[in-house]
Amino acid sequence: MDMQTSLLDRLFDSGLLIDTGVEGLYGRSGAFEDVIARFERLIDAFGGADGAEAMRFPPGMNRAHFETSGYMKSFPQLAGTVHSFCGGDADHMNLLQCMEVNGDWTKDQKATDIVLTPAACYPLYPTIAKRGRLPAKGGLYDLQSYCFRHEPSNDPARQQLFRMREYVCMGTQEHVTEFRQTWMDRGLEMMAKVGLDVTMDVANDPFFGRAGRMMANNQRDQNLKFELLIPVTSAAKPTACMSFNYHQDAFGAKWGLNLENGDVAHTACVGFGLERIALALFARHGMDIALWPADVRKTLGYQD
Amino acid sequence: MKQKIRDILGKHGGLPVPVETLADDADLYAAGLSSFASVQVMLGIEEAFDVEFPDNLLNRKSFQSVDAITRAVSSLVGNAEAAE
């Protein structure tokens, strides 16, 4: 039995995660959710005073915005679209007959205007662009959403539906790169406070295909993405639990995000993989929260 | 070869300035070549010269200037000829 299956089995056995029969699609227990809620309060304790504007979107986004984002250029293999039955009575009869004989009833489903959100910040950019130019001090936003990525796996740290908490900063190059550095420092401090061993490393997104390999190399060469890695299922291959991304002016140009003086805005975001952080805590400190180290429990606000 | 490369840059590079105004050693990224456009240029060159960029050449440096692209393509065309 490999390590990944074993952690997943322990999570199922302890009831922290609930098997649905689909890899990467799990229910969560109250205790698991409580860990995530407490960690989010720790994020608030570090970032709350920055005065970010909080916004919460459901886990689906406007398909037109998704198309503009260019996500299909880079990650077609990860996207999930929402399709529905749009036919009449005769189509309904055909549908039921097809299901009756275990046929492929999904092939006649029609695309809706909704696409599953691939990253918490995707609905933000068109929302901010619609407001007009950014204020003089730039923009800072706080987001959290379930996100979808089609990558079935028995690694509990690679789920298909998971939550991402994000802060997004818009402004000048100096402003947004300073924001990113601040959160890299905070990330290290936060994880130390909850007793997790971390390493910071330059990284790349999982761009698709050969063109994607060049995009990935470019991203690394320019130090555009860093990840904070924590052992979850393997000490040799730790899992990215936070990422720190500098988009240069790519999103600013794409969405028409402009500074007060009309210049194209630079953007950066910091993301927390909330399930991954919770899983790192359970993998490190054990399945029973009552037995976690006292200082970790205190940091997360558990009463002893 | 340089003219062919310049034609591909003009078609796929999305540069805000005409390619003719750029010297062979001019920095294409400084001239406005985006990351995504550089990938389009790479694919255009592969098709035009019937070559495939190996992993070690799939990076920004290979597409930094007309000279740099020429060097990369020359090395690939040379390899293809040597292999025949």
PDB file of N, CA, C and O in Angstrom, chain A residues 226-283:
ATOM      1  N   PHE A 226       5.956  31.384  -6.773  1.00  0.00           N
ATOM      2  CA  PHE A 226       6.606  30.657  -5.688  1.00  0.00           C
ATOM      3  C   PHE A 226       5.551  29.829  -4.981  1.00  0.00           C
ATOM      4  O   PHE A 226       4.379  30.190  -4.948  1.00  0.00           O
ATOM      5  N   GLU A 227       6.001  28.703  -4.423  1.00  0.00           N
ATOM      6  CA  GLU A 227       5.089  27.876  -3.641  1.00  0.00           C
ATOM      7  C   GLU A 227       5.694  27.584  -2.286  1.00  0.00           C
ATOM      8  O   GLU A 227       6.913  27.409  -2.161  1.00  0.00           O
ATOM      9  N   LEU A 228       4.823  27.532  -1.294  1.00  0.00           N
ATOM     10  CA  LEU A 228       5.223  27.107   0.037  1.00  0.00           C
ATOM     11  C   LEU A 228       4.815  25.635   0.162  1.00  0.00           C
ATOM     12  O   LEU A 228       3.640  25.309   0.069  1.00  0.00           O
ATOM     13  N   LEU A 229       5.830  24.791   0.292  1.00  0.00           N
ATOM     14  CA  LEU A 229       5.604  23.350   0.240  1.00  0.00           C
ATOM     15  C   LEU A 229       5.647  22.756   1.644  1.00  0.00           C
ATOM     16  O   LEU A 229       6.511  23.100   2.452  1.00  0.00           O
ATOM     17  N   ILE A 230       4.697  21.847   1.915  1.00  0.00           N
ATOM     18  CA  ILE A 230       4.597  21.202   3.226  1.00  0.00           C
ATOM     19  C   ILE A 230       4.374  19.707   2.998  1.00  0.00           C
ATOM     20  O   ILE A 230       3.568  19.335   2.136  1.00  0.00           O
ATOM     21  N   PRO A 231       5.075  18.847   3.756  1.00  0.00           N
ATOM     22  CA  PRO A 231       4.817  17.417   3.598  1.00  0.00           C
ATOM     23  C   PRO A 231       3.374  17.065   3.971  1.00  0.00           C
ATOM     24  O   PRO A 231       2.899  17.470   5.035  1.00  0.00           O
ATOM     25  N   VAL A 232       2.671  16.370   3.088  1.00  0.00           N
ATOM     26  CA  VAL A 232       1.330  15.866   3.405  1.00  0.00           C
ATOM     27  C   VAL A 232       1.344  14.342   3.269  1.00  0.00           C
ATOM     28  O   VAL A 232       1.308  13.621   4.249  1.00  0.00           O
ATOM     29  N   THR A 233       1.467  13.855   2.023  1.00  0.00           N
ATOM     30  CA  THR A 233       1.510  12.401   1.833  1.00  0.00           C
ATOM     31  C   THR A 233       2.939  11.901   1.713  1.00  0.00           C
ATOM     32  O   THR A 233       3.182  10.704   1.781  1.00  0.00           O
ATOM     33  N   SER A 234       3.894  12.817   1.512  1.00  0.00           N
ATOM     34  CA  SER A 234       5.276  12.402   1.309  1.00  0.00           C
ATOM     35  C   SER A 234       6.225  13.506   1.766  1.00  0.00           C
ATOM     36  O   SER A 234       6.008  14.676   1.460  1.00  0.00           O
ATOM     37  N   ALA A 235       7.285  13.112   2.503  1.00  0.00           N
ATOM     38  CA  ALA A 235       8.284  14.104   2.923  1.00  0.00           C
ATOM     39  C   ALA A 235       9.181  14.451   1.747  1.00  0.00           C
ATOM     40  O   ALA A 235       9.677  15.575   1.631  1.00  0.00           O
ATOM     41  N   ALA A 236       9.396  13.467   0.838  1.00  0.00           N
ATOM     42  CA  ALA A 236      10.286  13.700  -0.303  1.00  0.00           C
ATOM     43  C   ALA A 236       9.630  14.612  -1.332  1.00  0.00           C
ATOM     44  O   ALA A 236      10.301  15.387  -2.007  1.00  0.00           O
ATOM     45  N   LYS A 237       8.313  14.488  -1.473  1.00  0.00           N
ATOM     46  CA  LYS A 237       7.589  15.319  -2.442  1.00  0.00           C
ATOM     47  C   LYS A 237       6.528  16.119  -1.701  1.00  0.00           C
ATOM     48  O   LYS A 237       5.338  15.770  -1.725  1.00  0.00           O
ATOM     49  N   PRO A 238       6.927  17.209  -1.031  1.00  0.00           N
ATOM     50  CA  PRO A 238       5.948  17.983  -0.272  1.00  0.00           C
ATOM     51  C   PRO A 238       4.922  18.654  -1.185  1.00  0.00           C
ATOM     52  O   PRO A 238       5.154  18.825  -2.374  1.00  0.00           O
ATOM     53  N   THR A 239       3.789  19.021  -0.604  1.00  0.00           N
ATOM     54  CA  THR A 239       2.643  19.543  -1.351  1.00  0.00           C
ATOM     55  C   THR A 239       2.610  21.073  -1.272  1.00  0.00           C
ATOM     56  O   THR A 239       2.838  21.654  -0.208  1.00  0.00           O
ATOM     57  N   ALA A 240       2.278  21.711  -2.385  1.00  0.00           N
ATOM     58  CA  ALA A 240       2.139  23.173  -2.407  1.00  0.00           C
ATOM     59  C   ALA A 240       0.876  23.557  -1.643  1.00  0.00           C
ATOM     60  O   ALA A 240      -0.224  23.211  -2.049  1.00  0.00           O
ATOM     61  N   CYS A 241       1.041  24.254  -0.519  1.00  0.00           N
ATOM     62  CA  CYS A 241      -0.111  24.647   0.297  1.00  0.00           C
ATOM     63  C   CYS A 241      -0.418  26.132   0.181  1.00  0.00           C
ATOM     64  O   CYS A 241      -1.488  26.583   0.573  1.00  0.00           O
ATOM     65  N   MET A 242       0.562  26.903  -0.292  1.00  0.00           N
ATOM     66  CA  MET A 242       0.317  28.315  -0.592  1.00  0.00           C
ATOM     67  C   MET A 242       1.046  28.619  -1.893  1.00  0.00           C
ATOM     68  O   MET A 242       2.088  28.020  -2.174  1.00  0.00           O
ATOM     69  N   SER A 243       0.513  29.559  -2.678  1.00  0.00           N
ATOM     70  CA  SER A 243       1.272  30.011  -3.845  1.00  0.00           C
ATOM     71  C   SER A 243       1.244  31.529  -3.900  1.00  0.00           C
ATOM     72  O   SER A 243       0.320  32.171  -3.381  1.00  0.00           O
ATOM     73  N   PHE A 244       2.295  32.066  -4.474  1.00  0.00           N
ATOM     74  CA  PHE A 244       2.528  33.514  -4.498  1.00  0.00           C
ATOM     75  C   PHE A 244       2.839  33.881  -5.943  1.00  0.00           C
ATOM     76  O   PHE A 244       3.904  33.542  -6.455  1.00  0.00           O
ATOM     77  N   ASN A 245       1.887  34.545  -6.576  1.00  0.00           N
ATOM     78  CA  ASN A 245       1.960  34.720  -8.023  1.00  0.00           C
ATOM     79  C   ASN A 245       2.025  36.184  -8.421  1.00  0.00           C
ATOM     80  O   ASN A 245       1.206  36.985  -7.970  1.00  0.00           O
ATOM     81  N   TYR A 246       2.986  36.509  -9.276  1.00  0.00           N
ATOM     82  CA  TYR A 246       3.074  37.851  -9.846  1.00  0.00           C
ATOM     83  C   TYR A 246       2.718  37.725 -11.321  1.00  0.00           C
ATOM     84  O   TYR A 246       3.396  37.021 -12.062  1.00  0.00           O
ATOM     85  N   HIS A 247       1.621  38.379 -11.736  1.00  0.00           N
ATOM     86  CA  HIS A 247       1.125  38.232 -13.109  1.00  0.00           C
ATOM     87  C   HIS A 247       1.690  39.281 -14.052  1.00  0.00           C
ATOM     88  O   HIS A 247       1.230  39.358 -15.189  1.00  0.00           O
ATOM     89  N   GLN A 248       2.640  40.101 -13.576  1.00  0.00           N
ATOM     90  CA  GLN A 248       3.098  41.273 -14.333  1.00  0.00           C
ATOM     91  C   GLN A 248       1.846  42.076 -14.737  1.00  0.00           C
ATOM     92  O   GLN A 248       0.931  42.212 -13.934  1.00  0.00           O
ATOM     93  N   ASP A 249       1.804  42.569 -15.996  1.00  0.00           N
ATOM     94  CA  ASP A 249       0.607  43.331 -16.384  1.00  0.00           C
ATOM     95  C   ASP A 249      -0.324  42.490 -17.263  1.00  0.00           C
ATOM     96  O   ASP A 249      -1.193  43.027 -17.955  1.00  0.00           O
ATOM     97  N   ALA A 250      -0.152  41.140 -17.205  1.00  0.00           N
ATOM     98  CA  ALA A 250      -0.929  40.275 -18.105  1.00  0.00           C
ATOM     99  C   ALA A 250      -2.430  40.385 -17.849  1.00  0.00           C
ATOM    100  O   ALA A 250      -3.213  40.571 -18.782  1.00  0.00           O
ATOM    101  N   PHE A 251      -2.858  40.283 -16.573  1.00  0.00           N
ATOM    102  CA  PHE A 251      -4.286  40.376 -16.270  1.00  0.00           C
ATOM    103  C   PHE A 251      -4.779  41.819 -16.432  1.00  0.00           C
ATOM    104  O   PHE A 251      -5.908  42.040 -16.878  1.00  0.00           O
ATOM    105  N   GLY A 252      -3.923  42.765 -16.094  1.00  0.00           N
ATOM    106  CA  GLY A 252      -4.285  44.178 -16.247  1.00  0.00           C
ATOM    107  C   GLY A 252      -4.604  44.501 -17.699  1.00  0.00           C
ATOM    108  O   GLY A 252      -5.605  45.156 -18.007  1.00  0.00           O
ATOM    109  N   ALA A 253      -3.745  44.002 -18.611  1.00  0.00           N
ATOM    110  CA  ALA A 253      -3.948  44.263 -20.038  1.00  0.00           C
ATOM    111  C   ALA A 253      -5.167  43.492 -20.552  1.00  0.00           C
ATOM    112  O   ALA A 253      -5.967  44.018 -21.316  1.00  0.00           O
ATOM    113  N   LYS A 254      -5.296  42.259 -20.110  1.00  0.00           N
ATOM    114  CA  LYS A 254      -6.390  41.403 -20.593  1.00  0.00           C
ATOM    115  C   LYS A 254      -7.763  41.946 -20.201  1.00  0.00           C
ATOM    116  O   LYS A 254      -8.689  41.969 -20.993  1.00  0.00           O
ATOM    117  N   TRP A 255      -7.863  42.420 -18.950  1.00  0.00           N
ATOM    118  CA  TRP A 255      -9.173  42.832 -18.444  1.00  0.00           C
ATOM    119  C   TRP A 255      -9.402  44.334 -18.502  1.00  0.00           C
ATOM    120  O   TRP A 255     -10.495  44.804 -18.190  1.00  0.00           O
ATOM    121  N   GLY A 256      -8.363  45.100 -18.880  1.00  0.00           N
ATOM    122  CA  GLY A 256      -8.519  46.552 -18.890  1.00  0.00           C
ATOM    123  C   GLY A 256      -8.536  47.133 -17.489  1.00  0.00           C
ATOM    124  O   GLY A 256      -9.366  47.982 -17.157  1.00  0.00           O
ATOM    125  N   LEU A 257      -7.618  46.654 -16.649  1.00  0.00           N
ATOM    126  CA  LEU A 257      -7.475  47.202 -15.290  1.00  0.00           C
ATOM    127  C   LEU A 257      -6.437  48.313 -15.349  1.00  0.00           C
ATOM    128  O   LEU A 257      -5.276  48.063 -15.690  1.00  0.00           O
ATOM    129  N   ASN A 258      -6.872  49.537 -15.032  1.00  0.00           N
ATOM    130  CA  ASN A 258      -5.956  50.666 -15.164  1.00  0.00           C
ATOM    131  C   ASN A 258      -5.800  51.420 -13.857  1.00  0.00           C
ATOM    132  O   ASN A 258      -6.736  51.513 -13.059  1.00  0.00           O
ATOM    133  N   LEU A 259      -4.582  51.946 -13.676  1.00  0.00           N
ATOM    134  CA  LEU A 259      -4.300  52.760 -12.498  1.00  0.00           C
ATOM    135  C   LEU A 259      -4.976  54.121 -12.666  1.00  0.00           C
ATOM    136  O   LEU A 259      -5.477  54.455 -13.740  1.00  0.00           O
ATOM    137  N   GLU A 260      -4.925  54.909 -11.596  1.00  0.00           N
ATOM    138  CA  GLU A 260      -5.556  56.227 -11.630  1.00  0.00           C
ATOM    139  C   GLU A 260      -4.999  57.086 -12.761  1.00  0.00           C
ATOM    140  O   GLU A 260      -5.717  57.866 -13.386  1.00  0.00           O
ATOM    141  N   ASN A 261      -3.679  56.914 -13.076  1.00  0.00           N
ATOM    142  CA  ASN A 261      -3.062  57.717 -14.143  1.00  0.00           C
ATOM    143  C   ASN A 261      -3.251  57.092 -15.527  1.00  0.00           C
ATOM    144  O   ASN A 261      -2.692  57.568 -16.515  1.00  0.00           O
ATOM    145  N   GLY A 262      -4.002  55.978 -15.607  1.00  0.00           N
ATOM    146  CA  GLY A 262      -4.276  55.373 -16.907  1.00  0.00           C
ATOM    147  C   GLY A 262      -3.329  54.241 -17.267  1.00  0.00           C
ATOM    148  O   GLY A 262      -3.601  53.488 -18.207  1.00  0.00           O
ATOM    149  N   ASP A 263      -2.193  54.105 -16.542  1.00  0.00           N
ATOM    150  CA  ASP A 263      -1.269  52.997 -16.829  1.00  0.00           C
ATOM    151  C   ASP A 263      -1.956  51.654 -16.558  1.00  0.00           C
ATOM    152  O   ASP A 263      -2.838  51.562 -15.691  1.00  0.00           O
ATOM    153  N   VAL A 264      -1.513  50.618 -17.283  1.00  0.00           N
ATOM    154  CA  VAL A 264      -2.052  49.278 -17.053  1.00  0.00           C
ATOM    155  C   VAL A 264      -1.581  48.784 -15.676  1.00  0.00           C
ATOM    156  O   VAL A 264      -0.400  48.896 -15.343  1.00  0.00           O
ATOM    157  N   ALA A 265      -2.500  48.245 -14.898  1.00  0.00           N
ATOM    158  CA  ALA A 265      -2.168  47.773 -13.551  1.00  0.00           C
ATOM    159  C   ALA A 265      -1.380  46.467 -13.605  1.00  0.00           C
ATOM    160  O   ALA A 265      -1.591  45.635 -14.479  1.00  0.00           O
ATOM    161  N   HIS A 266      -0.460  46.314 -12.664  1.00  0.00           N
ATOM    162  CA  HIS A 266       0.159  45.015 -12.413  1.00  0.00           C
ATOM    163  C   HIS A 266      -0.676  44.330 -11.323  1.00  0.00           C
ATOM    164  O   HIS A 266      -1.325  45.014 -10.519  1.00  0.00           O
ATOM    165  N   THR A 267      -0.665  42.991 -11.325  1.00  0.00           N
ATOM    166  CA  THR A 267      -1.434  42.284 -10.308  1.00  0.00           C
ATOM    167  C   THR A 267      -0.598  41.148  -9.715  1.00  0.00           C
ATOM    168  O   THR A 267       0.339  40.649 -10.346  1.00  0.00           O
ATOM    169  N   ALA A 268      -0.946  40.780  -8.500  1.00  0.00           N
ATOM    170  CA  ALA A 268      -0.325  39.636  -7.833  1.00  0.00           C
ATOM    171  C   ALA A 268      -1.373  39.012  -6.932  1.00  0.00           C
ATOM    172  O   ALA A 268      -2.320  39.680  -6.512  1.00  0.00           O
ATOM    173  N   CYS A 269      -1.229  37.723  -6.670  1.00  0.00           N
ATOM    174  CA  CYS A 269      -2.154  37.090  -5.735  1.00  0.00           C
ATOM    175  C   CYS A 269      -1.411  36.094  -4.858  1.00  0.00           C
ATOM    176  O   CYS A 269      -0.370  35.572  -5.238  1.00  0.00           O
ATOM    177  N   VAL A 270      -1.967  35.913  -3.661  1.00  0.00           N
ATOM    178  CA  VAL A 270      -1.467  34.868  -2.779  1.00  0.00           C
ATOM    179  C   VAL A 270      -2.639  33.936  -2.513  1.00  0.00           C
ATOM    180  O   VAL A 270      -3.750  34.381  -2.248  1.00  0.00           O
ATOM    181  N   GLY A 271      -2.405  32.640  -2.653  1.00  0.00           N
ATOM    182  CA  GLY A 271      -3.482  31.673  -2.472  1.00  0.00           C
ATOM    183  C   GLY A 271      -3.148  30.669  -1.388  1.00  0.00           C
ATOM    184  O   GLY A 271      -2.004  30.221  -1.281  1.00  0.00           O
ATOM    185  N   PHE A 272      -4.179  30.352  -0.593  1.00  0.00           N
ATOM    186  CA  PHE A 272      -4.057  29.293   0.410  1.00  0.00           C
ATOM    187  C   PHE A 272      -4.891  28.111  -0.056  1.00  0.00           C
ATOM    188  O   PHE A 272      -6.085  28.272  -0.311  1.00  0.00           O
ATOM    189  N   GLY A 273      -4.286  26.936  -0.139  1.00  0.00           N
ATOM    190  CA  GLY A 273      -5.056  25.718  -0.401  1.00  0.00           C
ATOM    191  C   GLY A 273      -5.580  25.224   0.936  1.00  0.00           C
ATOM    192  O   GLY A 273      -4.867  24.584   1.701  1.00  0.00           O
ATOM    193  N   LEU A 274      -6.854  25.542   1.232  1.00  0.00           N
ATOM    194  CA  LEU A 274      -7.350  25.336   2.608  1.00  0.00           C
ATOM    195  C   LEU A 274      -7.406  23.855   2.983  1.00  0.00           C
ATOM    196  O   LEU A 274      -6.999  23.479   4.090  1.00  0.00           O
ATOM    197  N   GLU A 275      -7.899  22.999   2.075  1.00  0.00           N
ATOM    198  CA  GLU A 275      -7.918  21.563   2.382  1.00  0.00           C
ATOM    199  C   GLU A 275      -6.500  21.039   2.560  1.00  0.00           C
ATOM    200  O   GLU A 275      -6.226  20.226   3.445  1.00  0.00           O
ATOM    201  N   ARG A 276      -5.585  21.495   1.698  1.00  0.00           N
ATOM    202  CA  ARG A 276      -4.209  21.003   1.795  1.00  0.00           C
ATOM    203  C   ARG A 276      -3.578  21.380   3.130  1.00  0.00           C
ATOM    204  O   ARG A 276      -2.846  20.577   3.730  1.00  0.00           O
ATOM    205  N   ILE A 277      -3.863  22.590   3.598  1.00  0.00           N
ATOM    206  CA  ILE A 277      -3.302  23.012   4.890  1.00  0.00           C
ATOM    207  C   ILE A 277      -3.900  22.156   6.004  1.00  0.00           C
ATOM    208  O   ILE A 277      -3.176  21.680   6.891  1.00  0.00           O
ATOM    209  N   ALA A 278      -5.208  21.930   5.960  1.00  0.00           N
ATOM    210  CA  ALA A 278      -5.849  21.077   6.970  1.00  0.00           C
ATOM    211  C   ALA A 278      -5.245  19.671   6.929  1.00  0.00           C
ATOM    212  O   ALA A 278      -4.932  19.084   7.969  1.00  0.00           O
ATOM    213  N   LEU A 279      -5.069  19.151   5.709  1.00  0.00           N
ATOM    214  CA  LEU A 279      -4.501  17.805   5.571  1.00  0.00           C
ATOM    215  C   LEU A 279      -3.070  17.752   6.100  1.00  0.00           C
ATOM    216  O   LEU A 279      -2.666  16.769   6.725  1.00  0.00           O
ATOM    217  N   ALA A 280      -2.304  18.825   5.849  1.00  0.00           N
ATOM    218  CA  ALA A 280      -0.929  18.873   6.365  1.00  0.00           C
ATOM    219  C   ALA A 280      -0.946  18.823   7.892  1.00  0.00           C
ATOM    220  O   ALA A 280      -0.109  18.157   8.519  1.00  0.00           O
ATOM    221  N   LEU A 281      -1.913  19.529   8.498  1.00  0.00           N
ATOM    222  CA  LEU A 281      -2.032  19.530   9.960  1.00  0.00           C
ATOM    223  C   LEU A 281      -2.375  18.131  10.481  1.00  0.00           C
ATOM    224  O   LEU A 281      -1.766  17.646  11.441  1.00  0.00           O
ATOM    225  N   PHE A 282      -3.338  17.455   9.831  1.00  0.00           N
ATOM    226  CA  PHE A 282      -3.706  16.102  10.263  1.00  0.00           C
ATOM    227  C   PHE A 282      -2.552  15.120  10.029  1.00  0.00           C
ATOM    228  O   PHE A 282      -2.298  14.246  10.860  1.00  0.00           O
ATOM    229  N   ALA A 283      -1.852  15.263   8.902  1.00  0.00           N
ATOM    230  CA  ALA A 283      -0.742  14.347   8.612  1.00  0.00           C
ATOM    231  C   ALA A 283       0.385  14.536   9.628  1.00  0.00           C
ATOM    232  O   ALA A 283       1.018  13.571  10.058  1.00  0.00           O
TER     233      ALA A 283
END
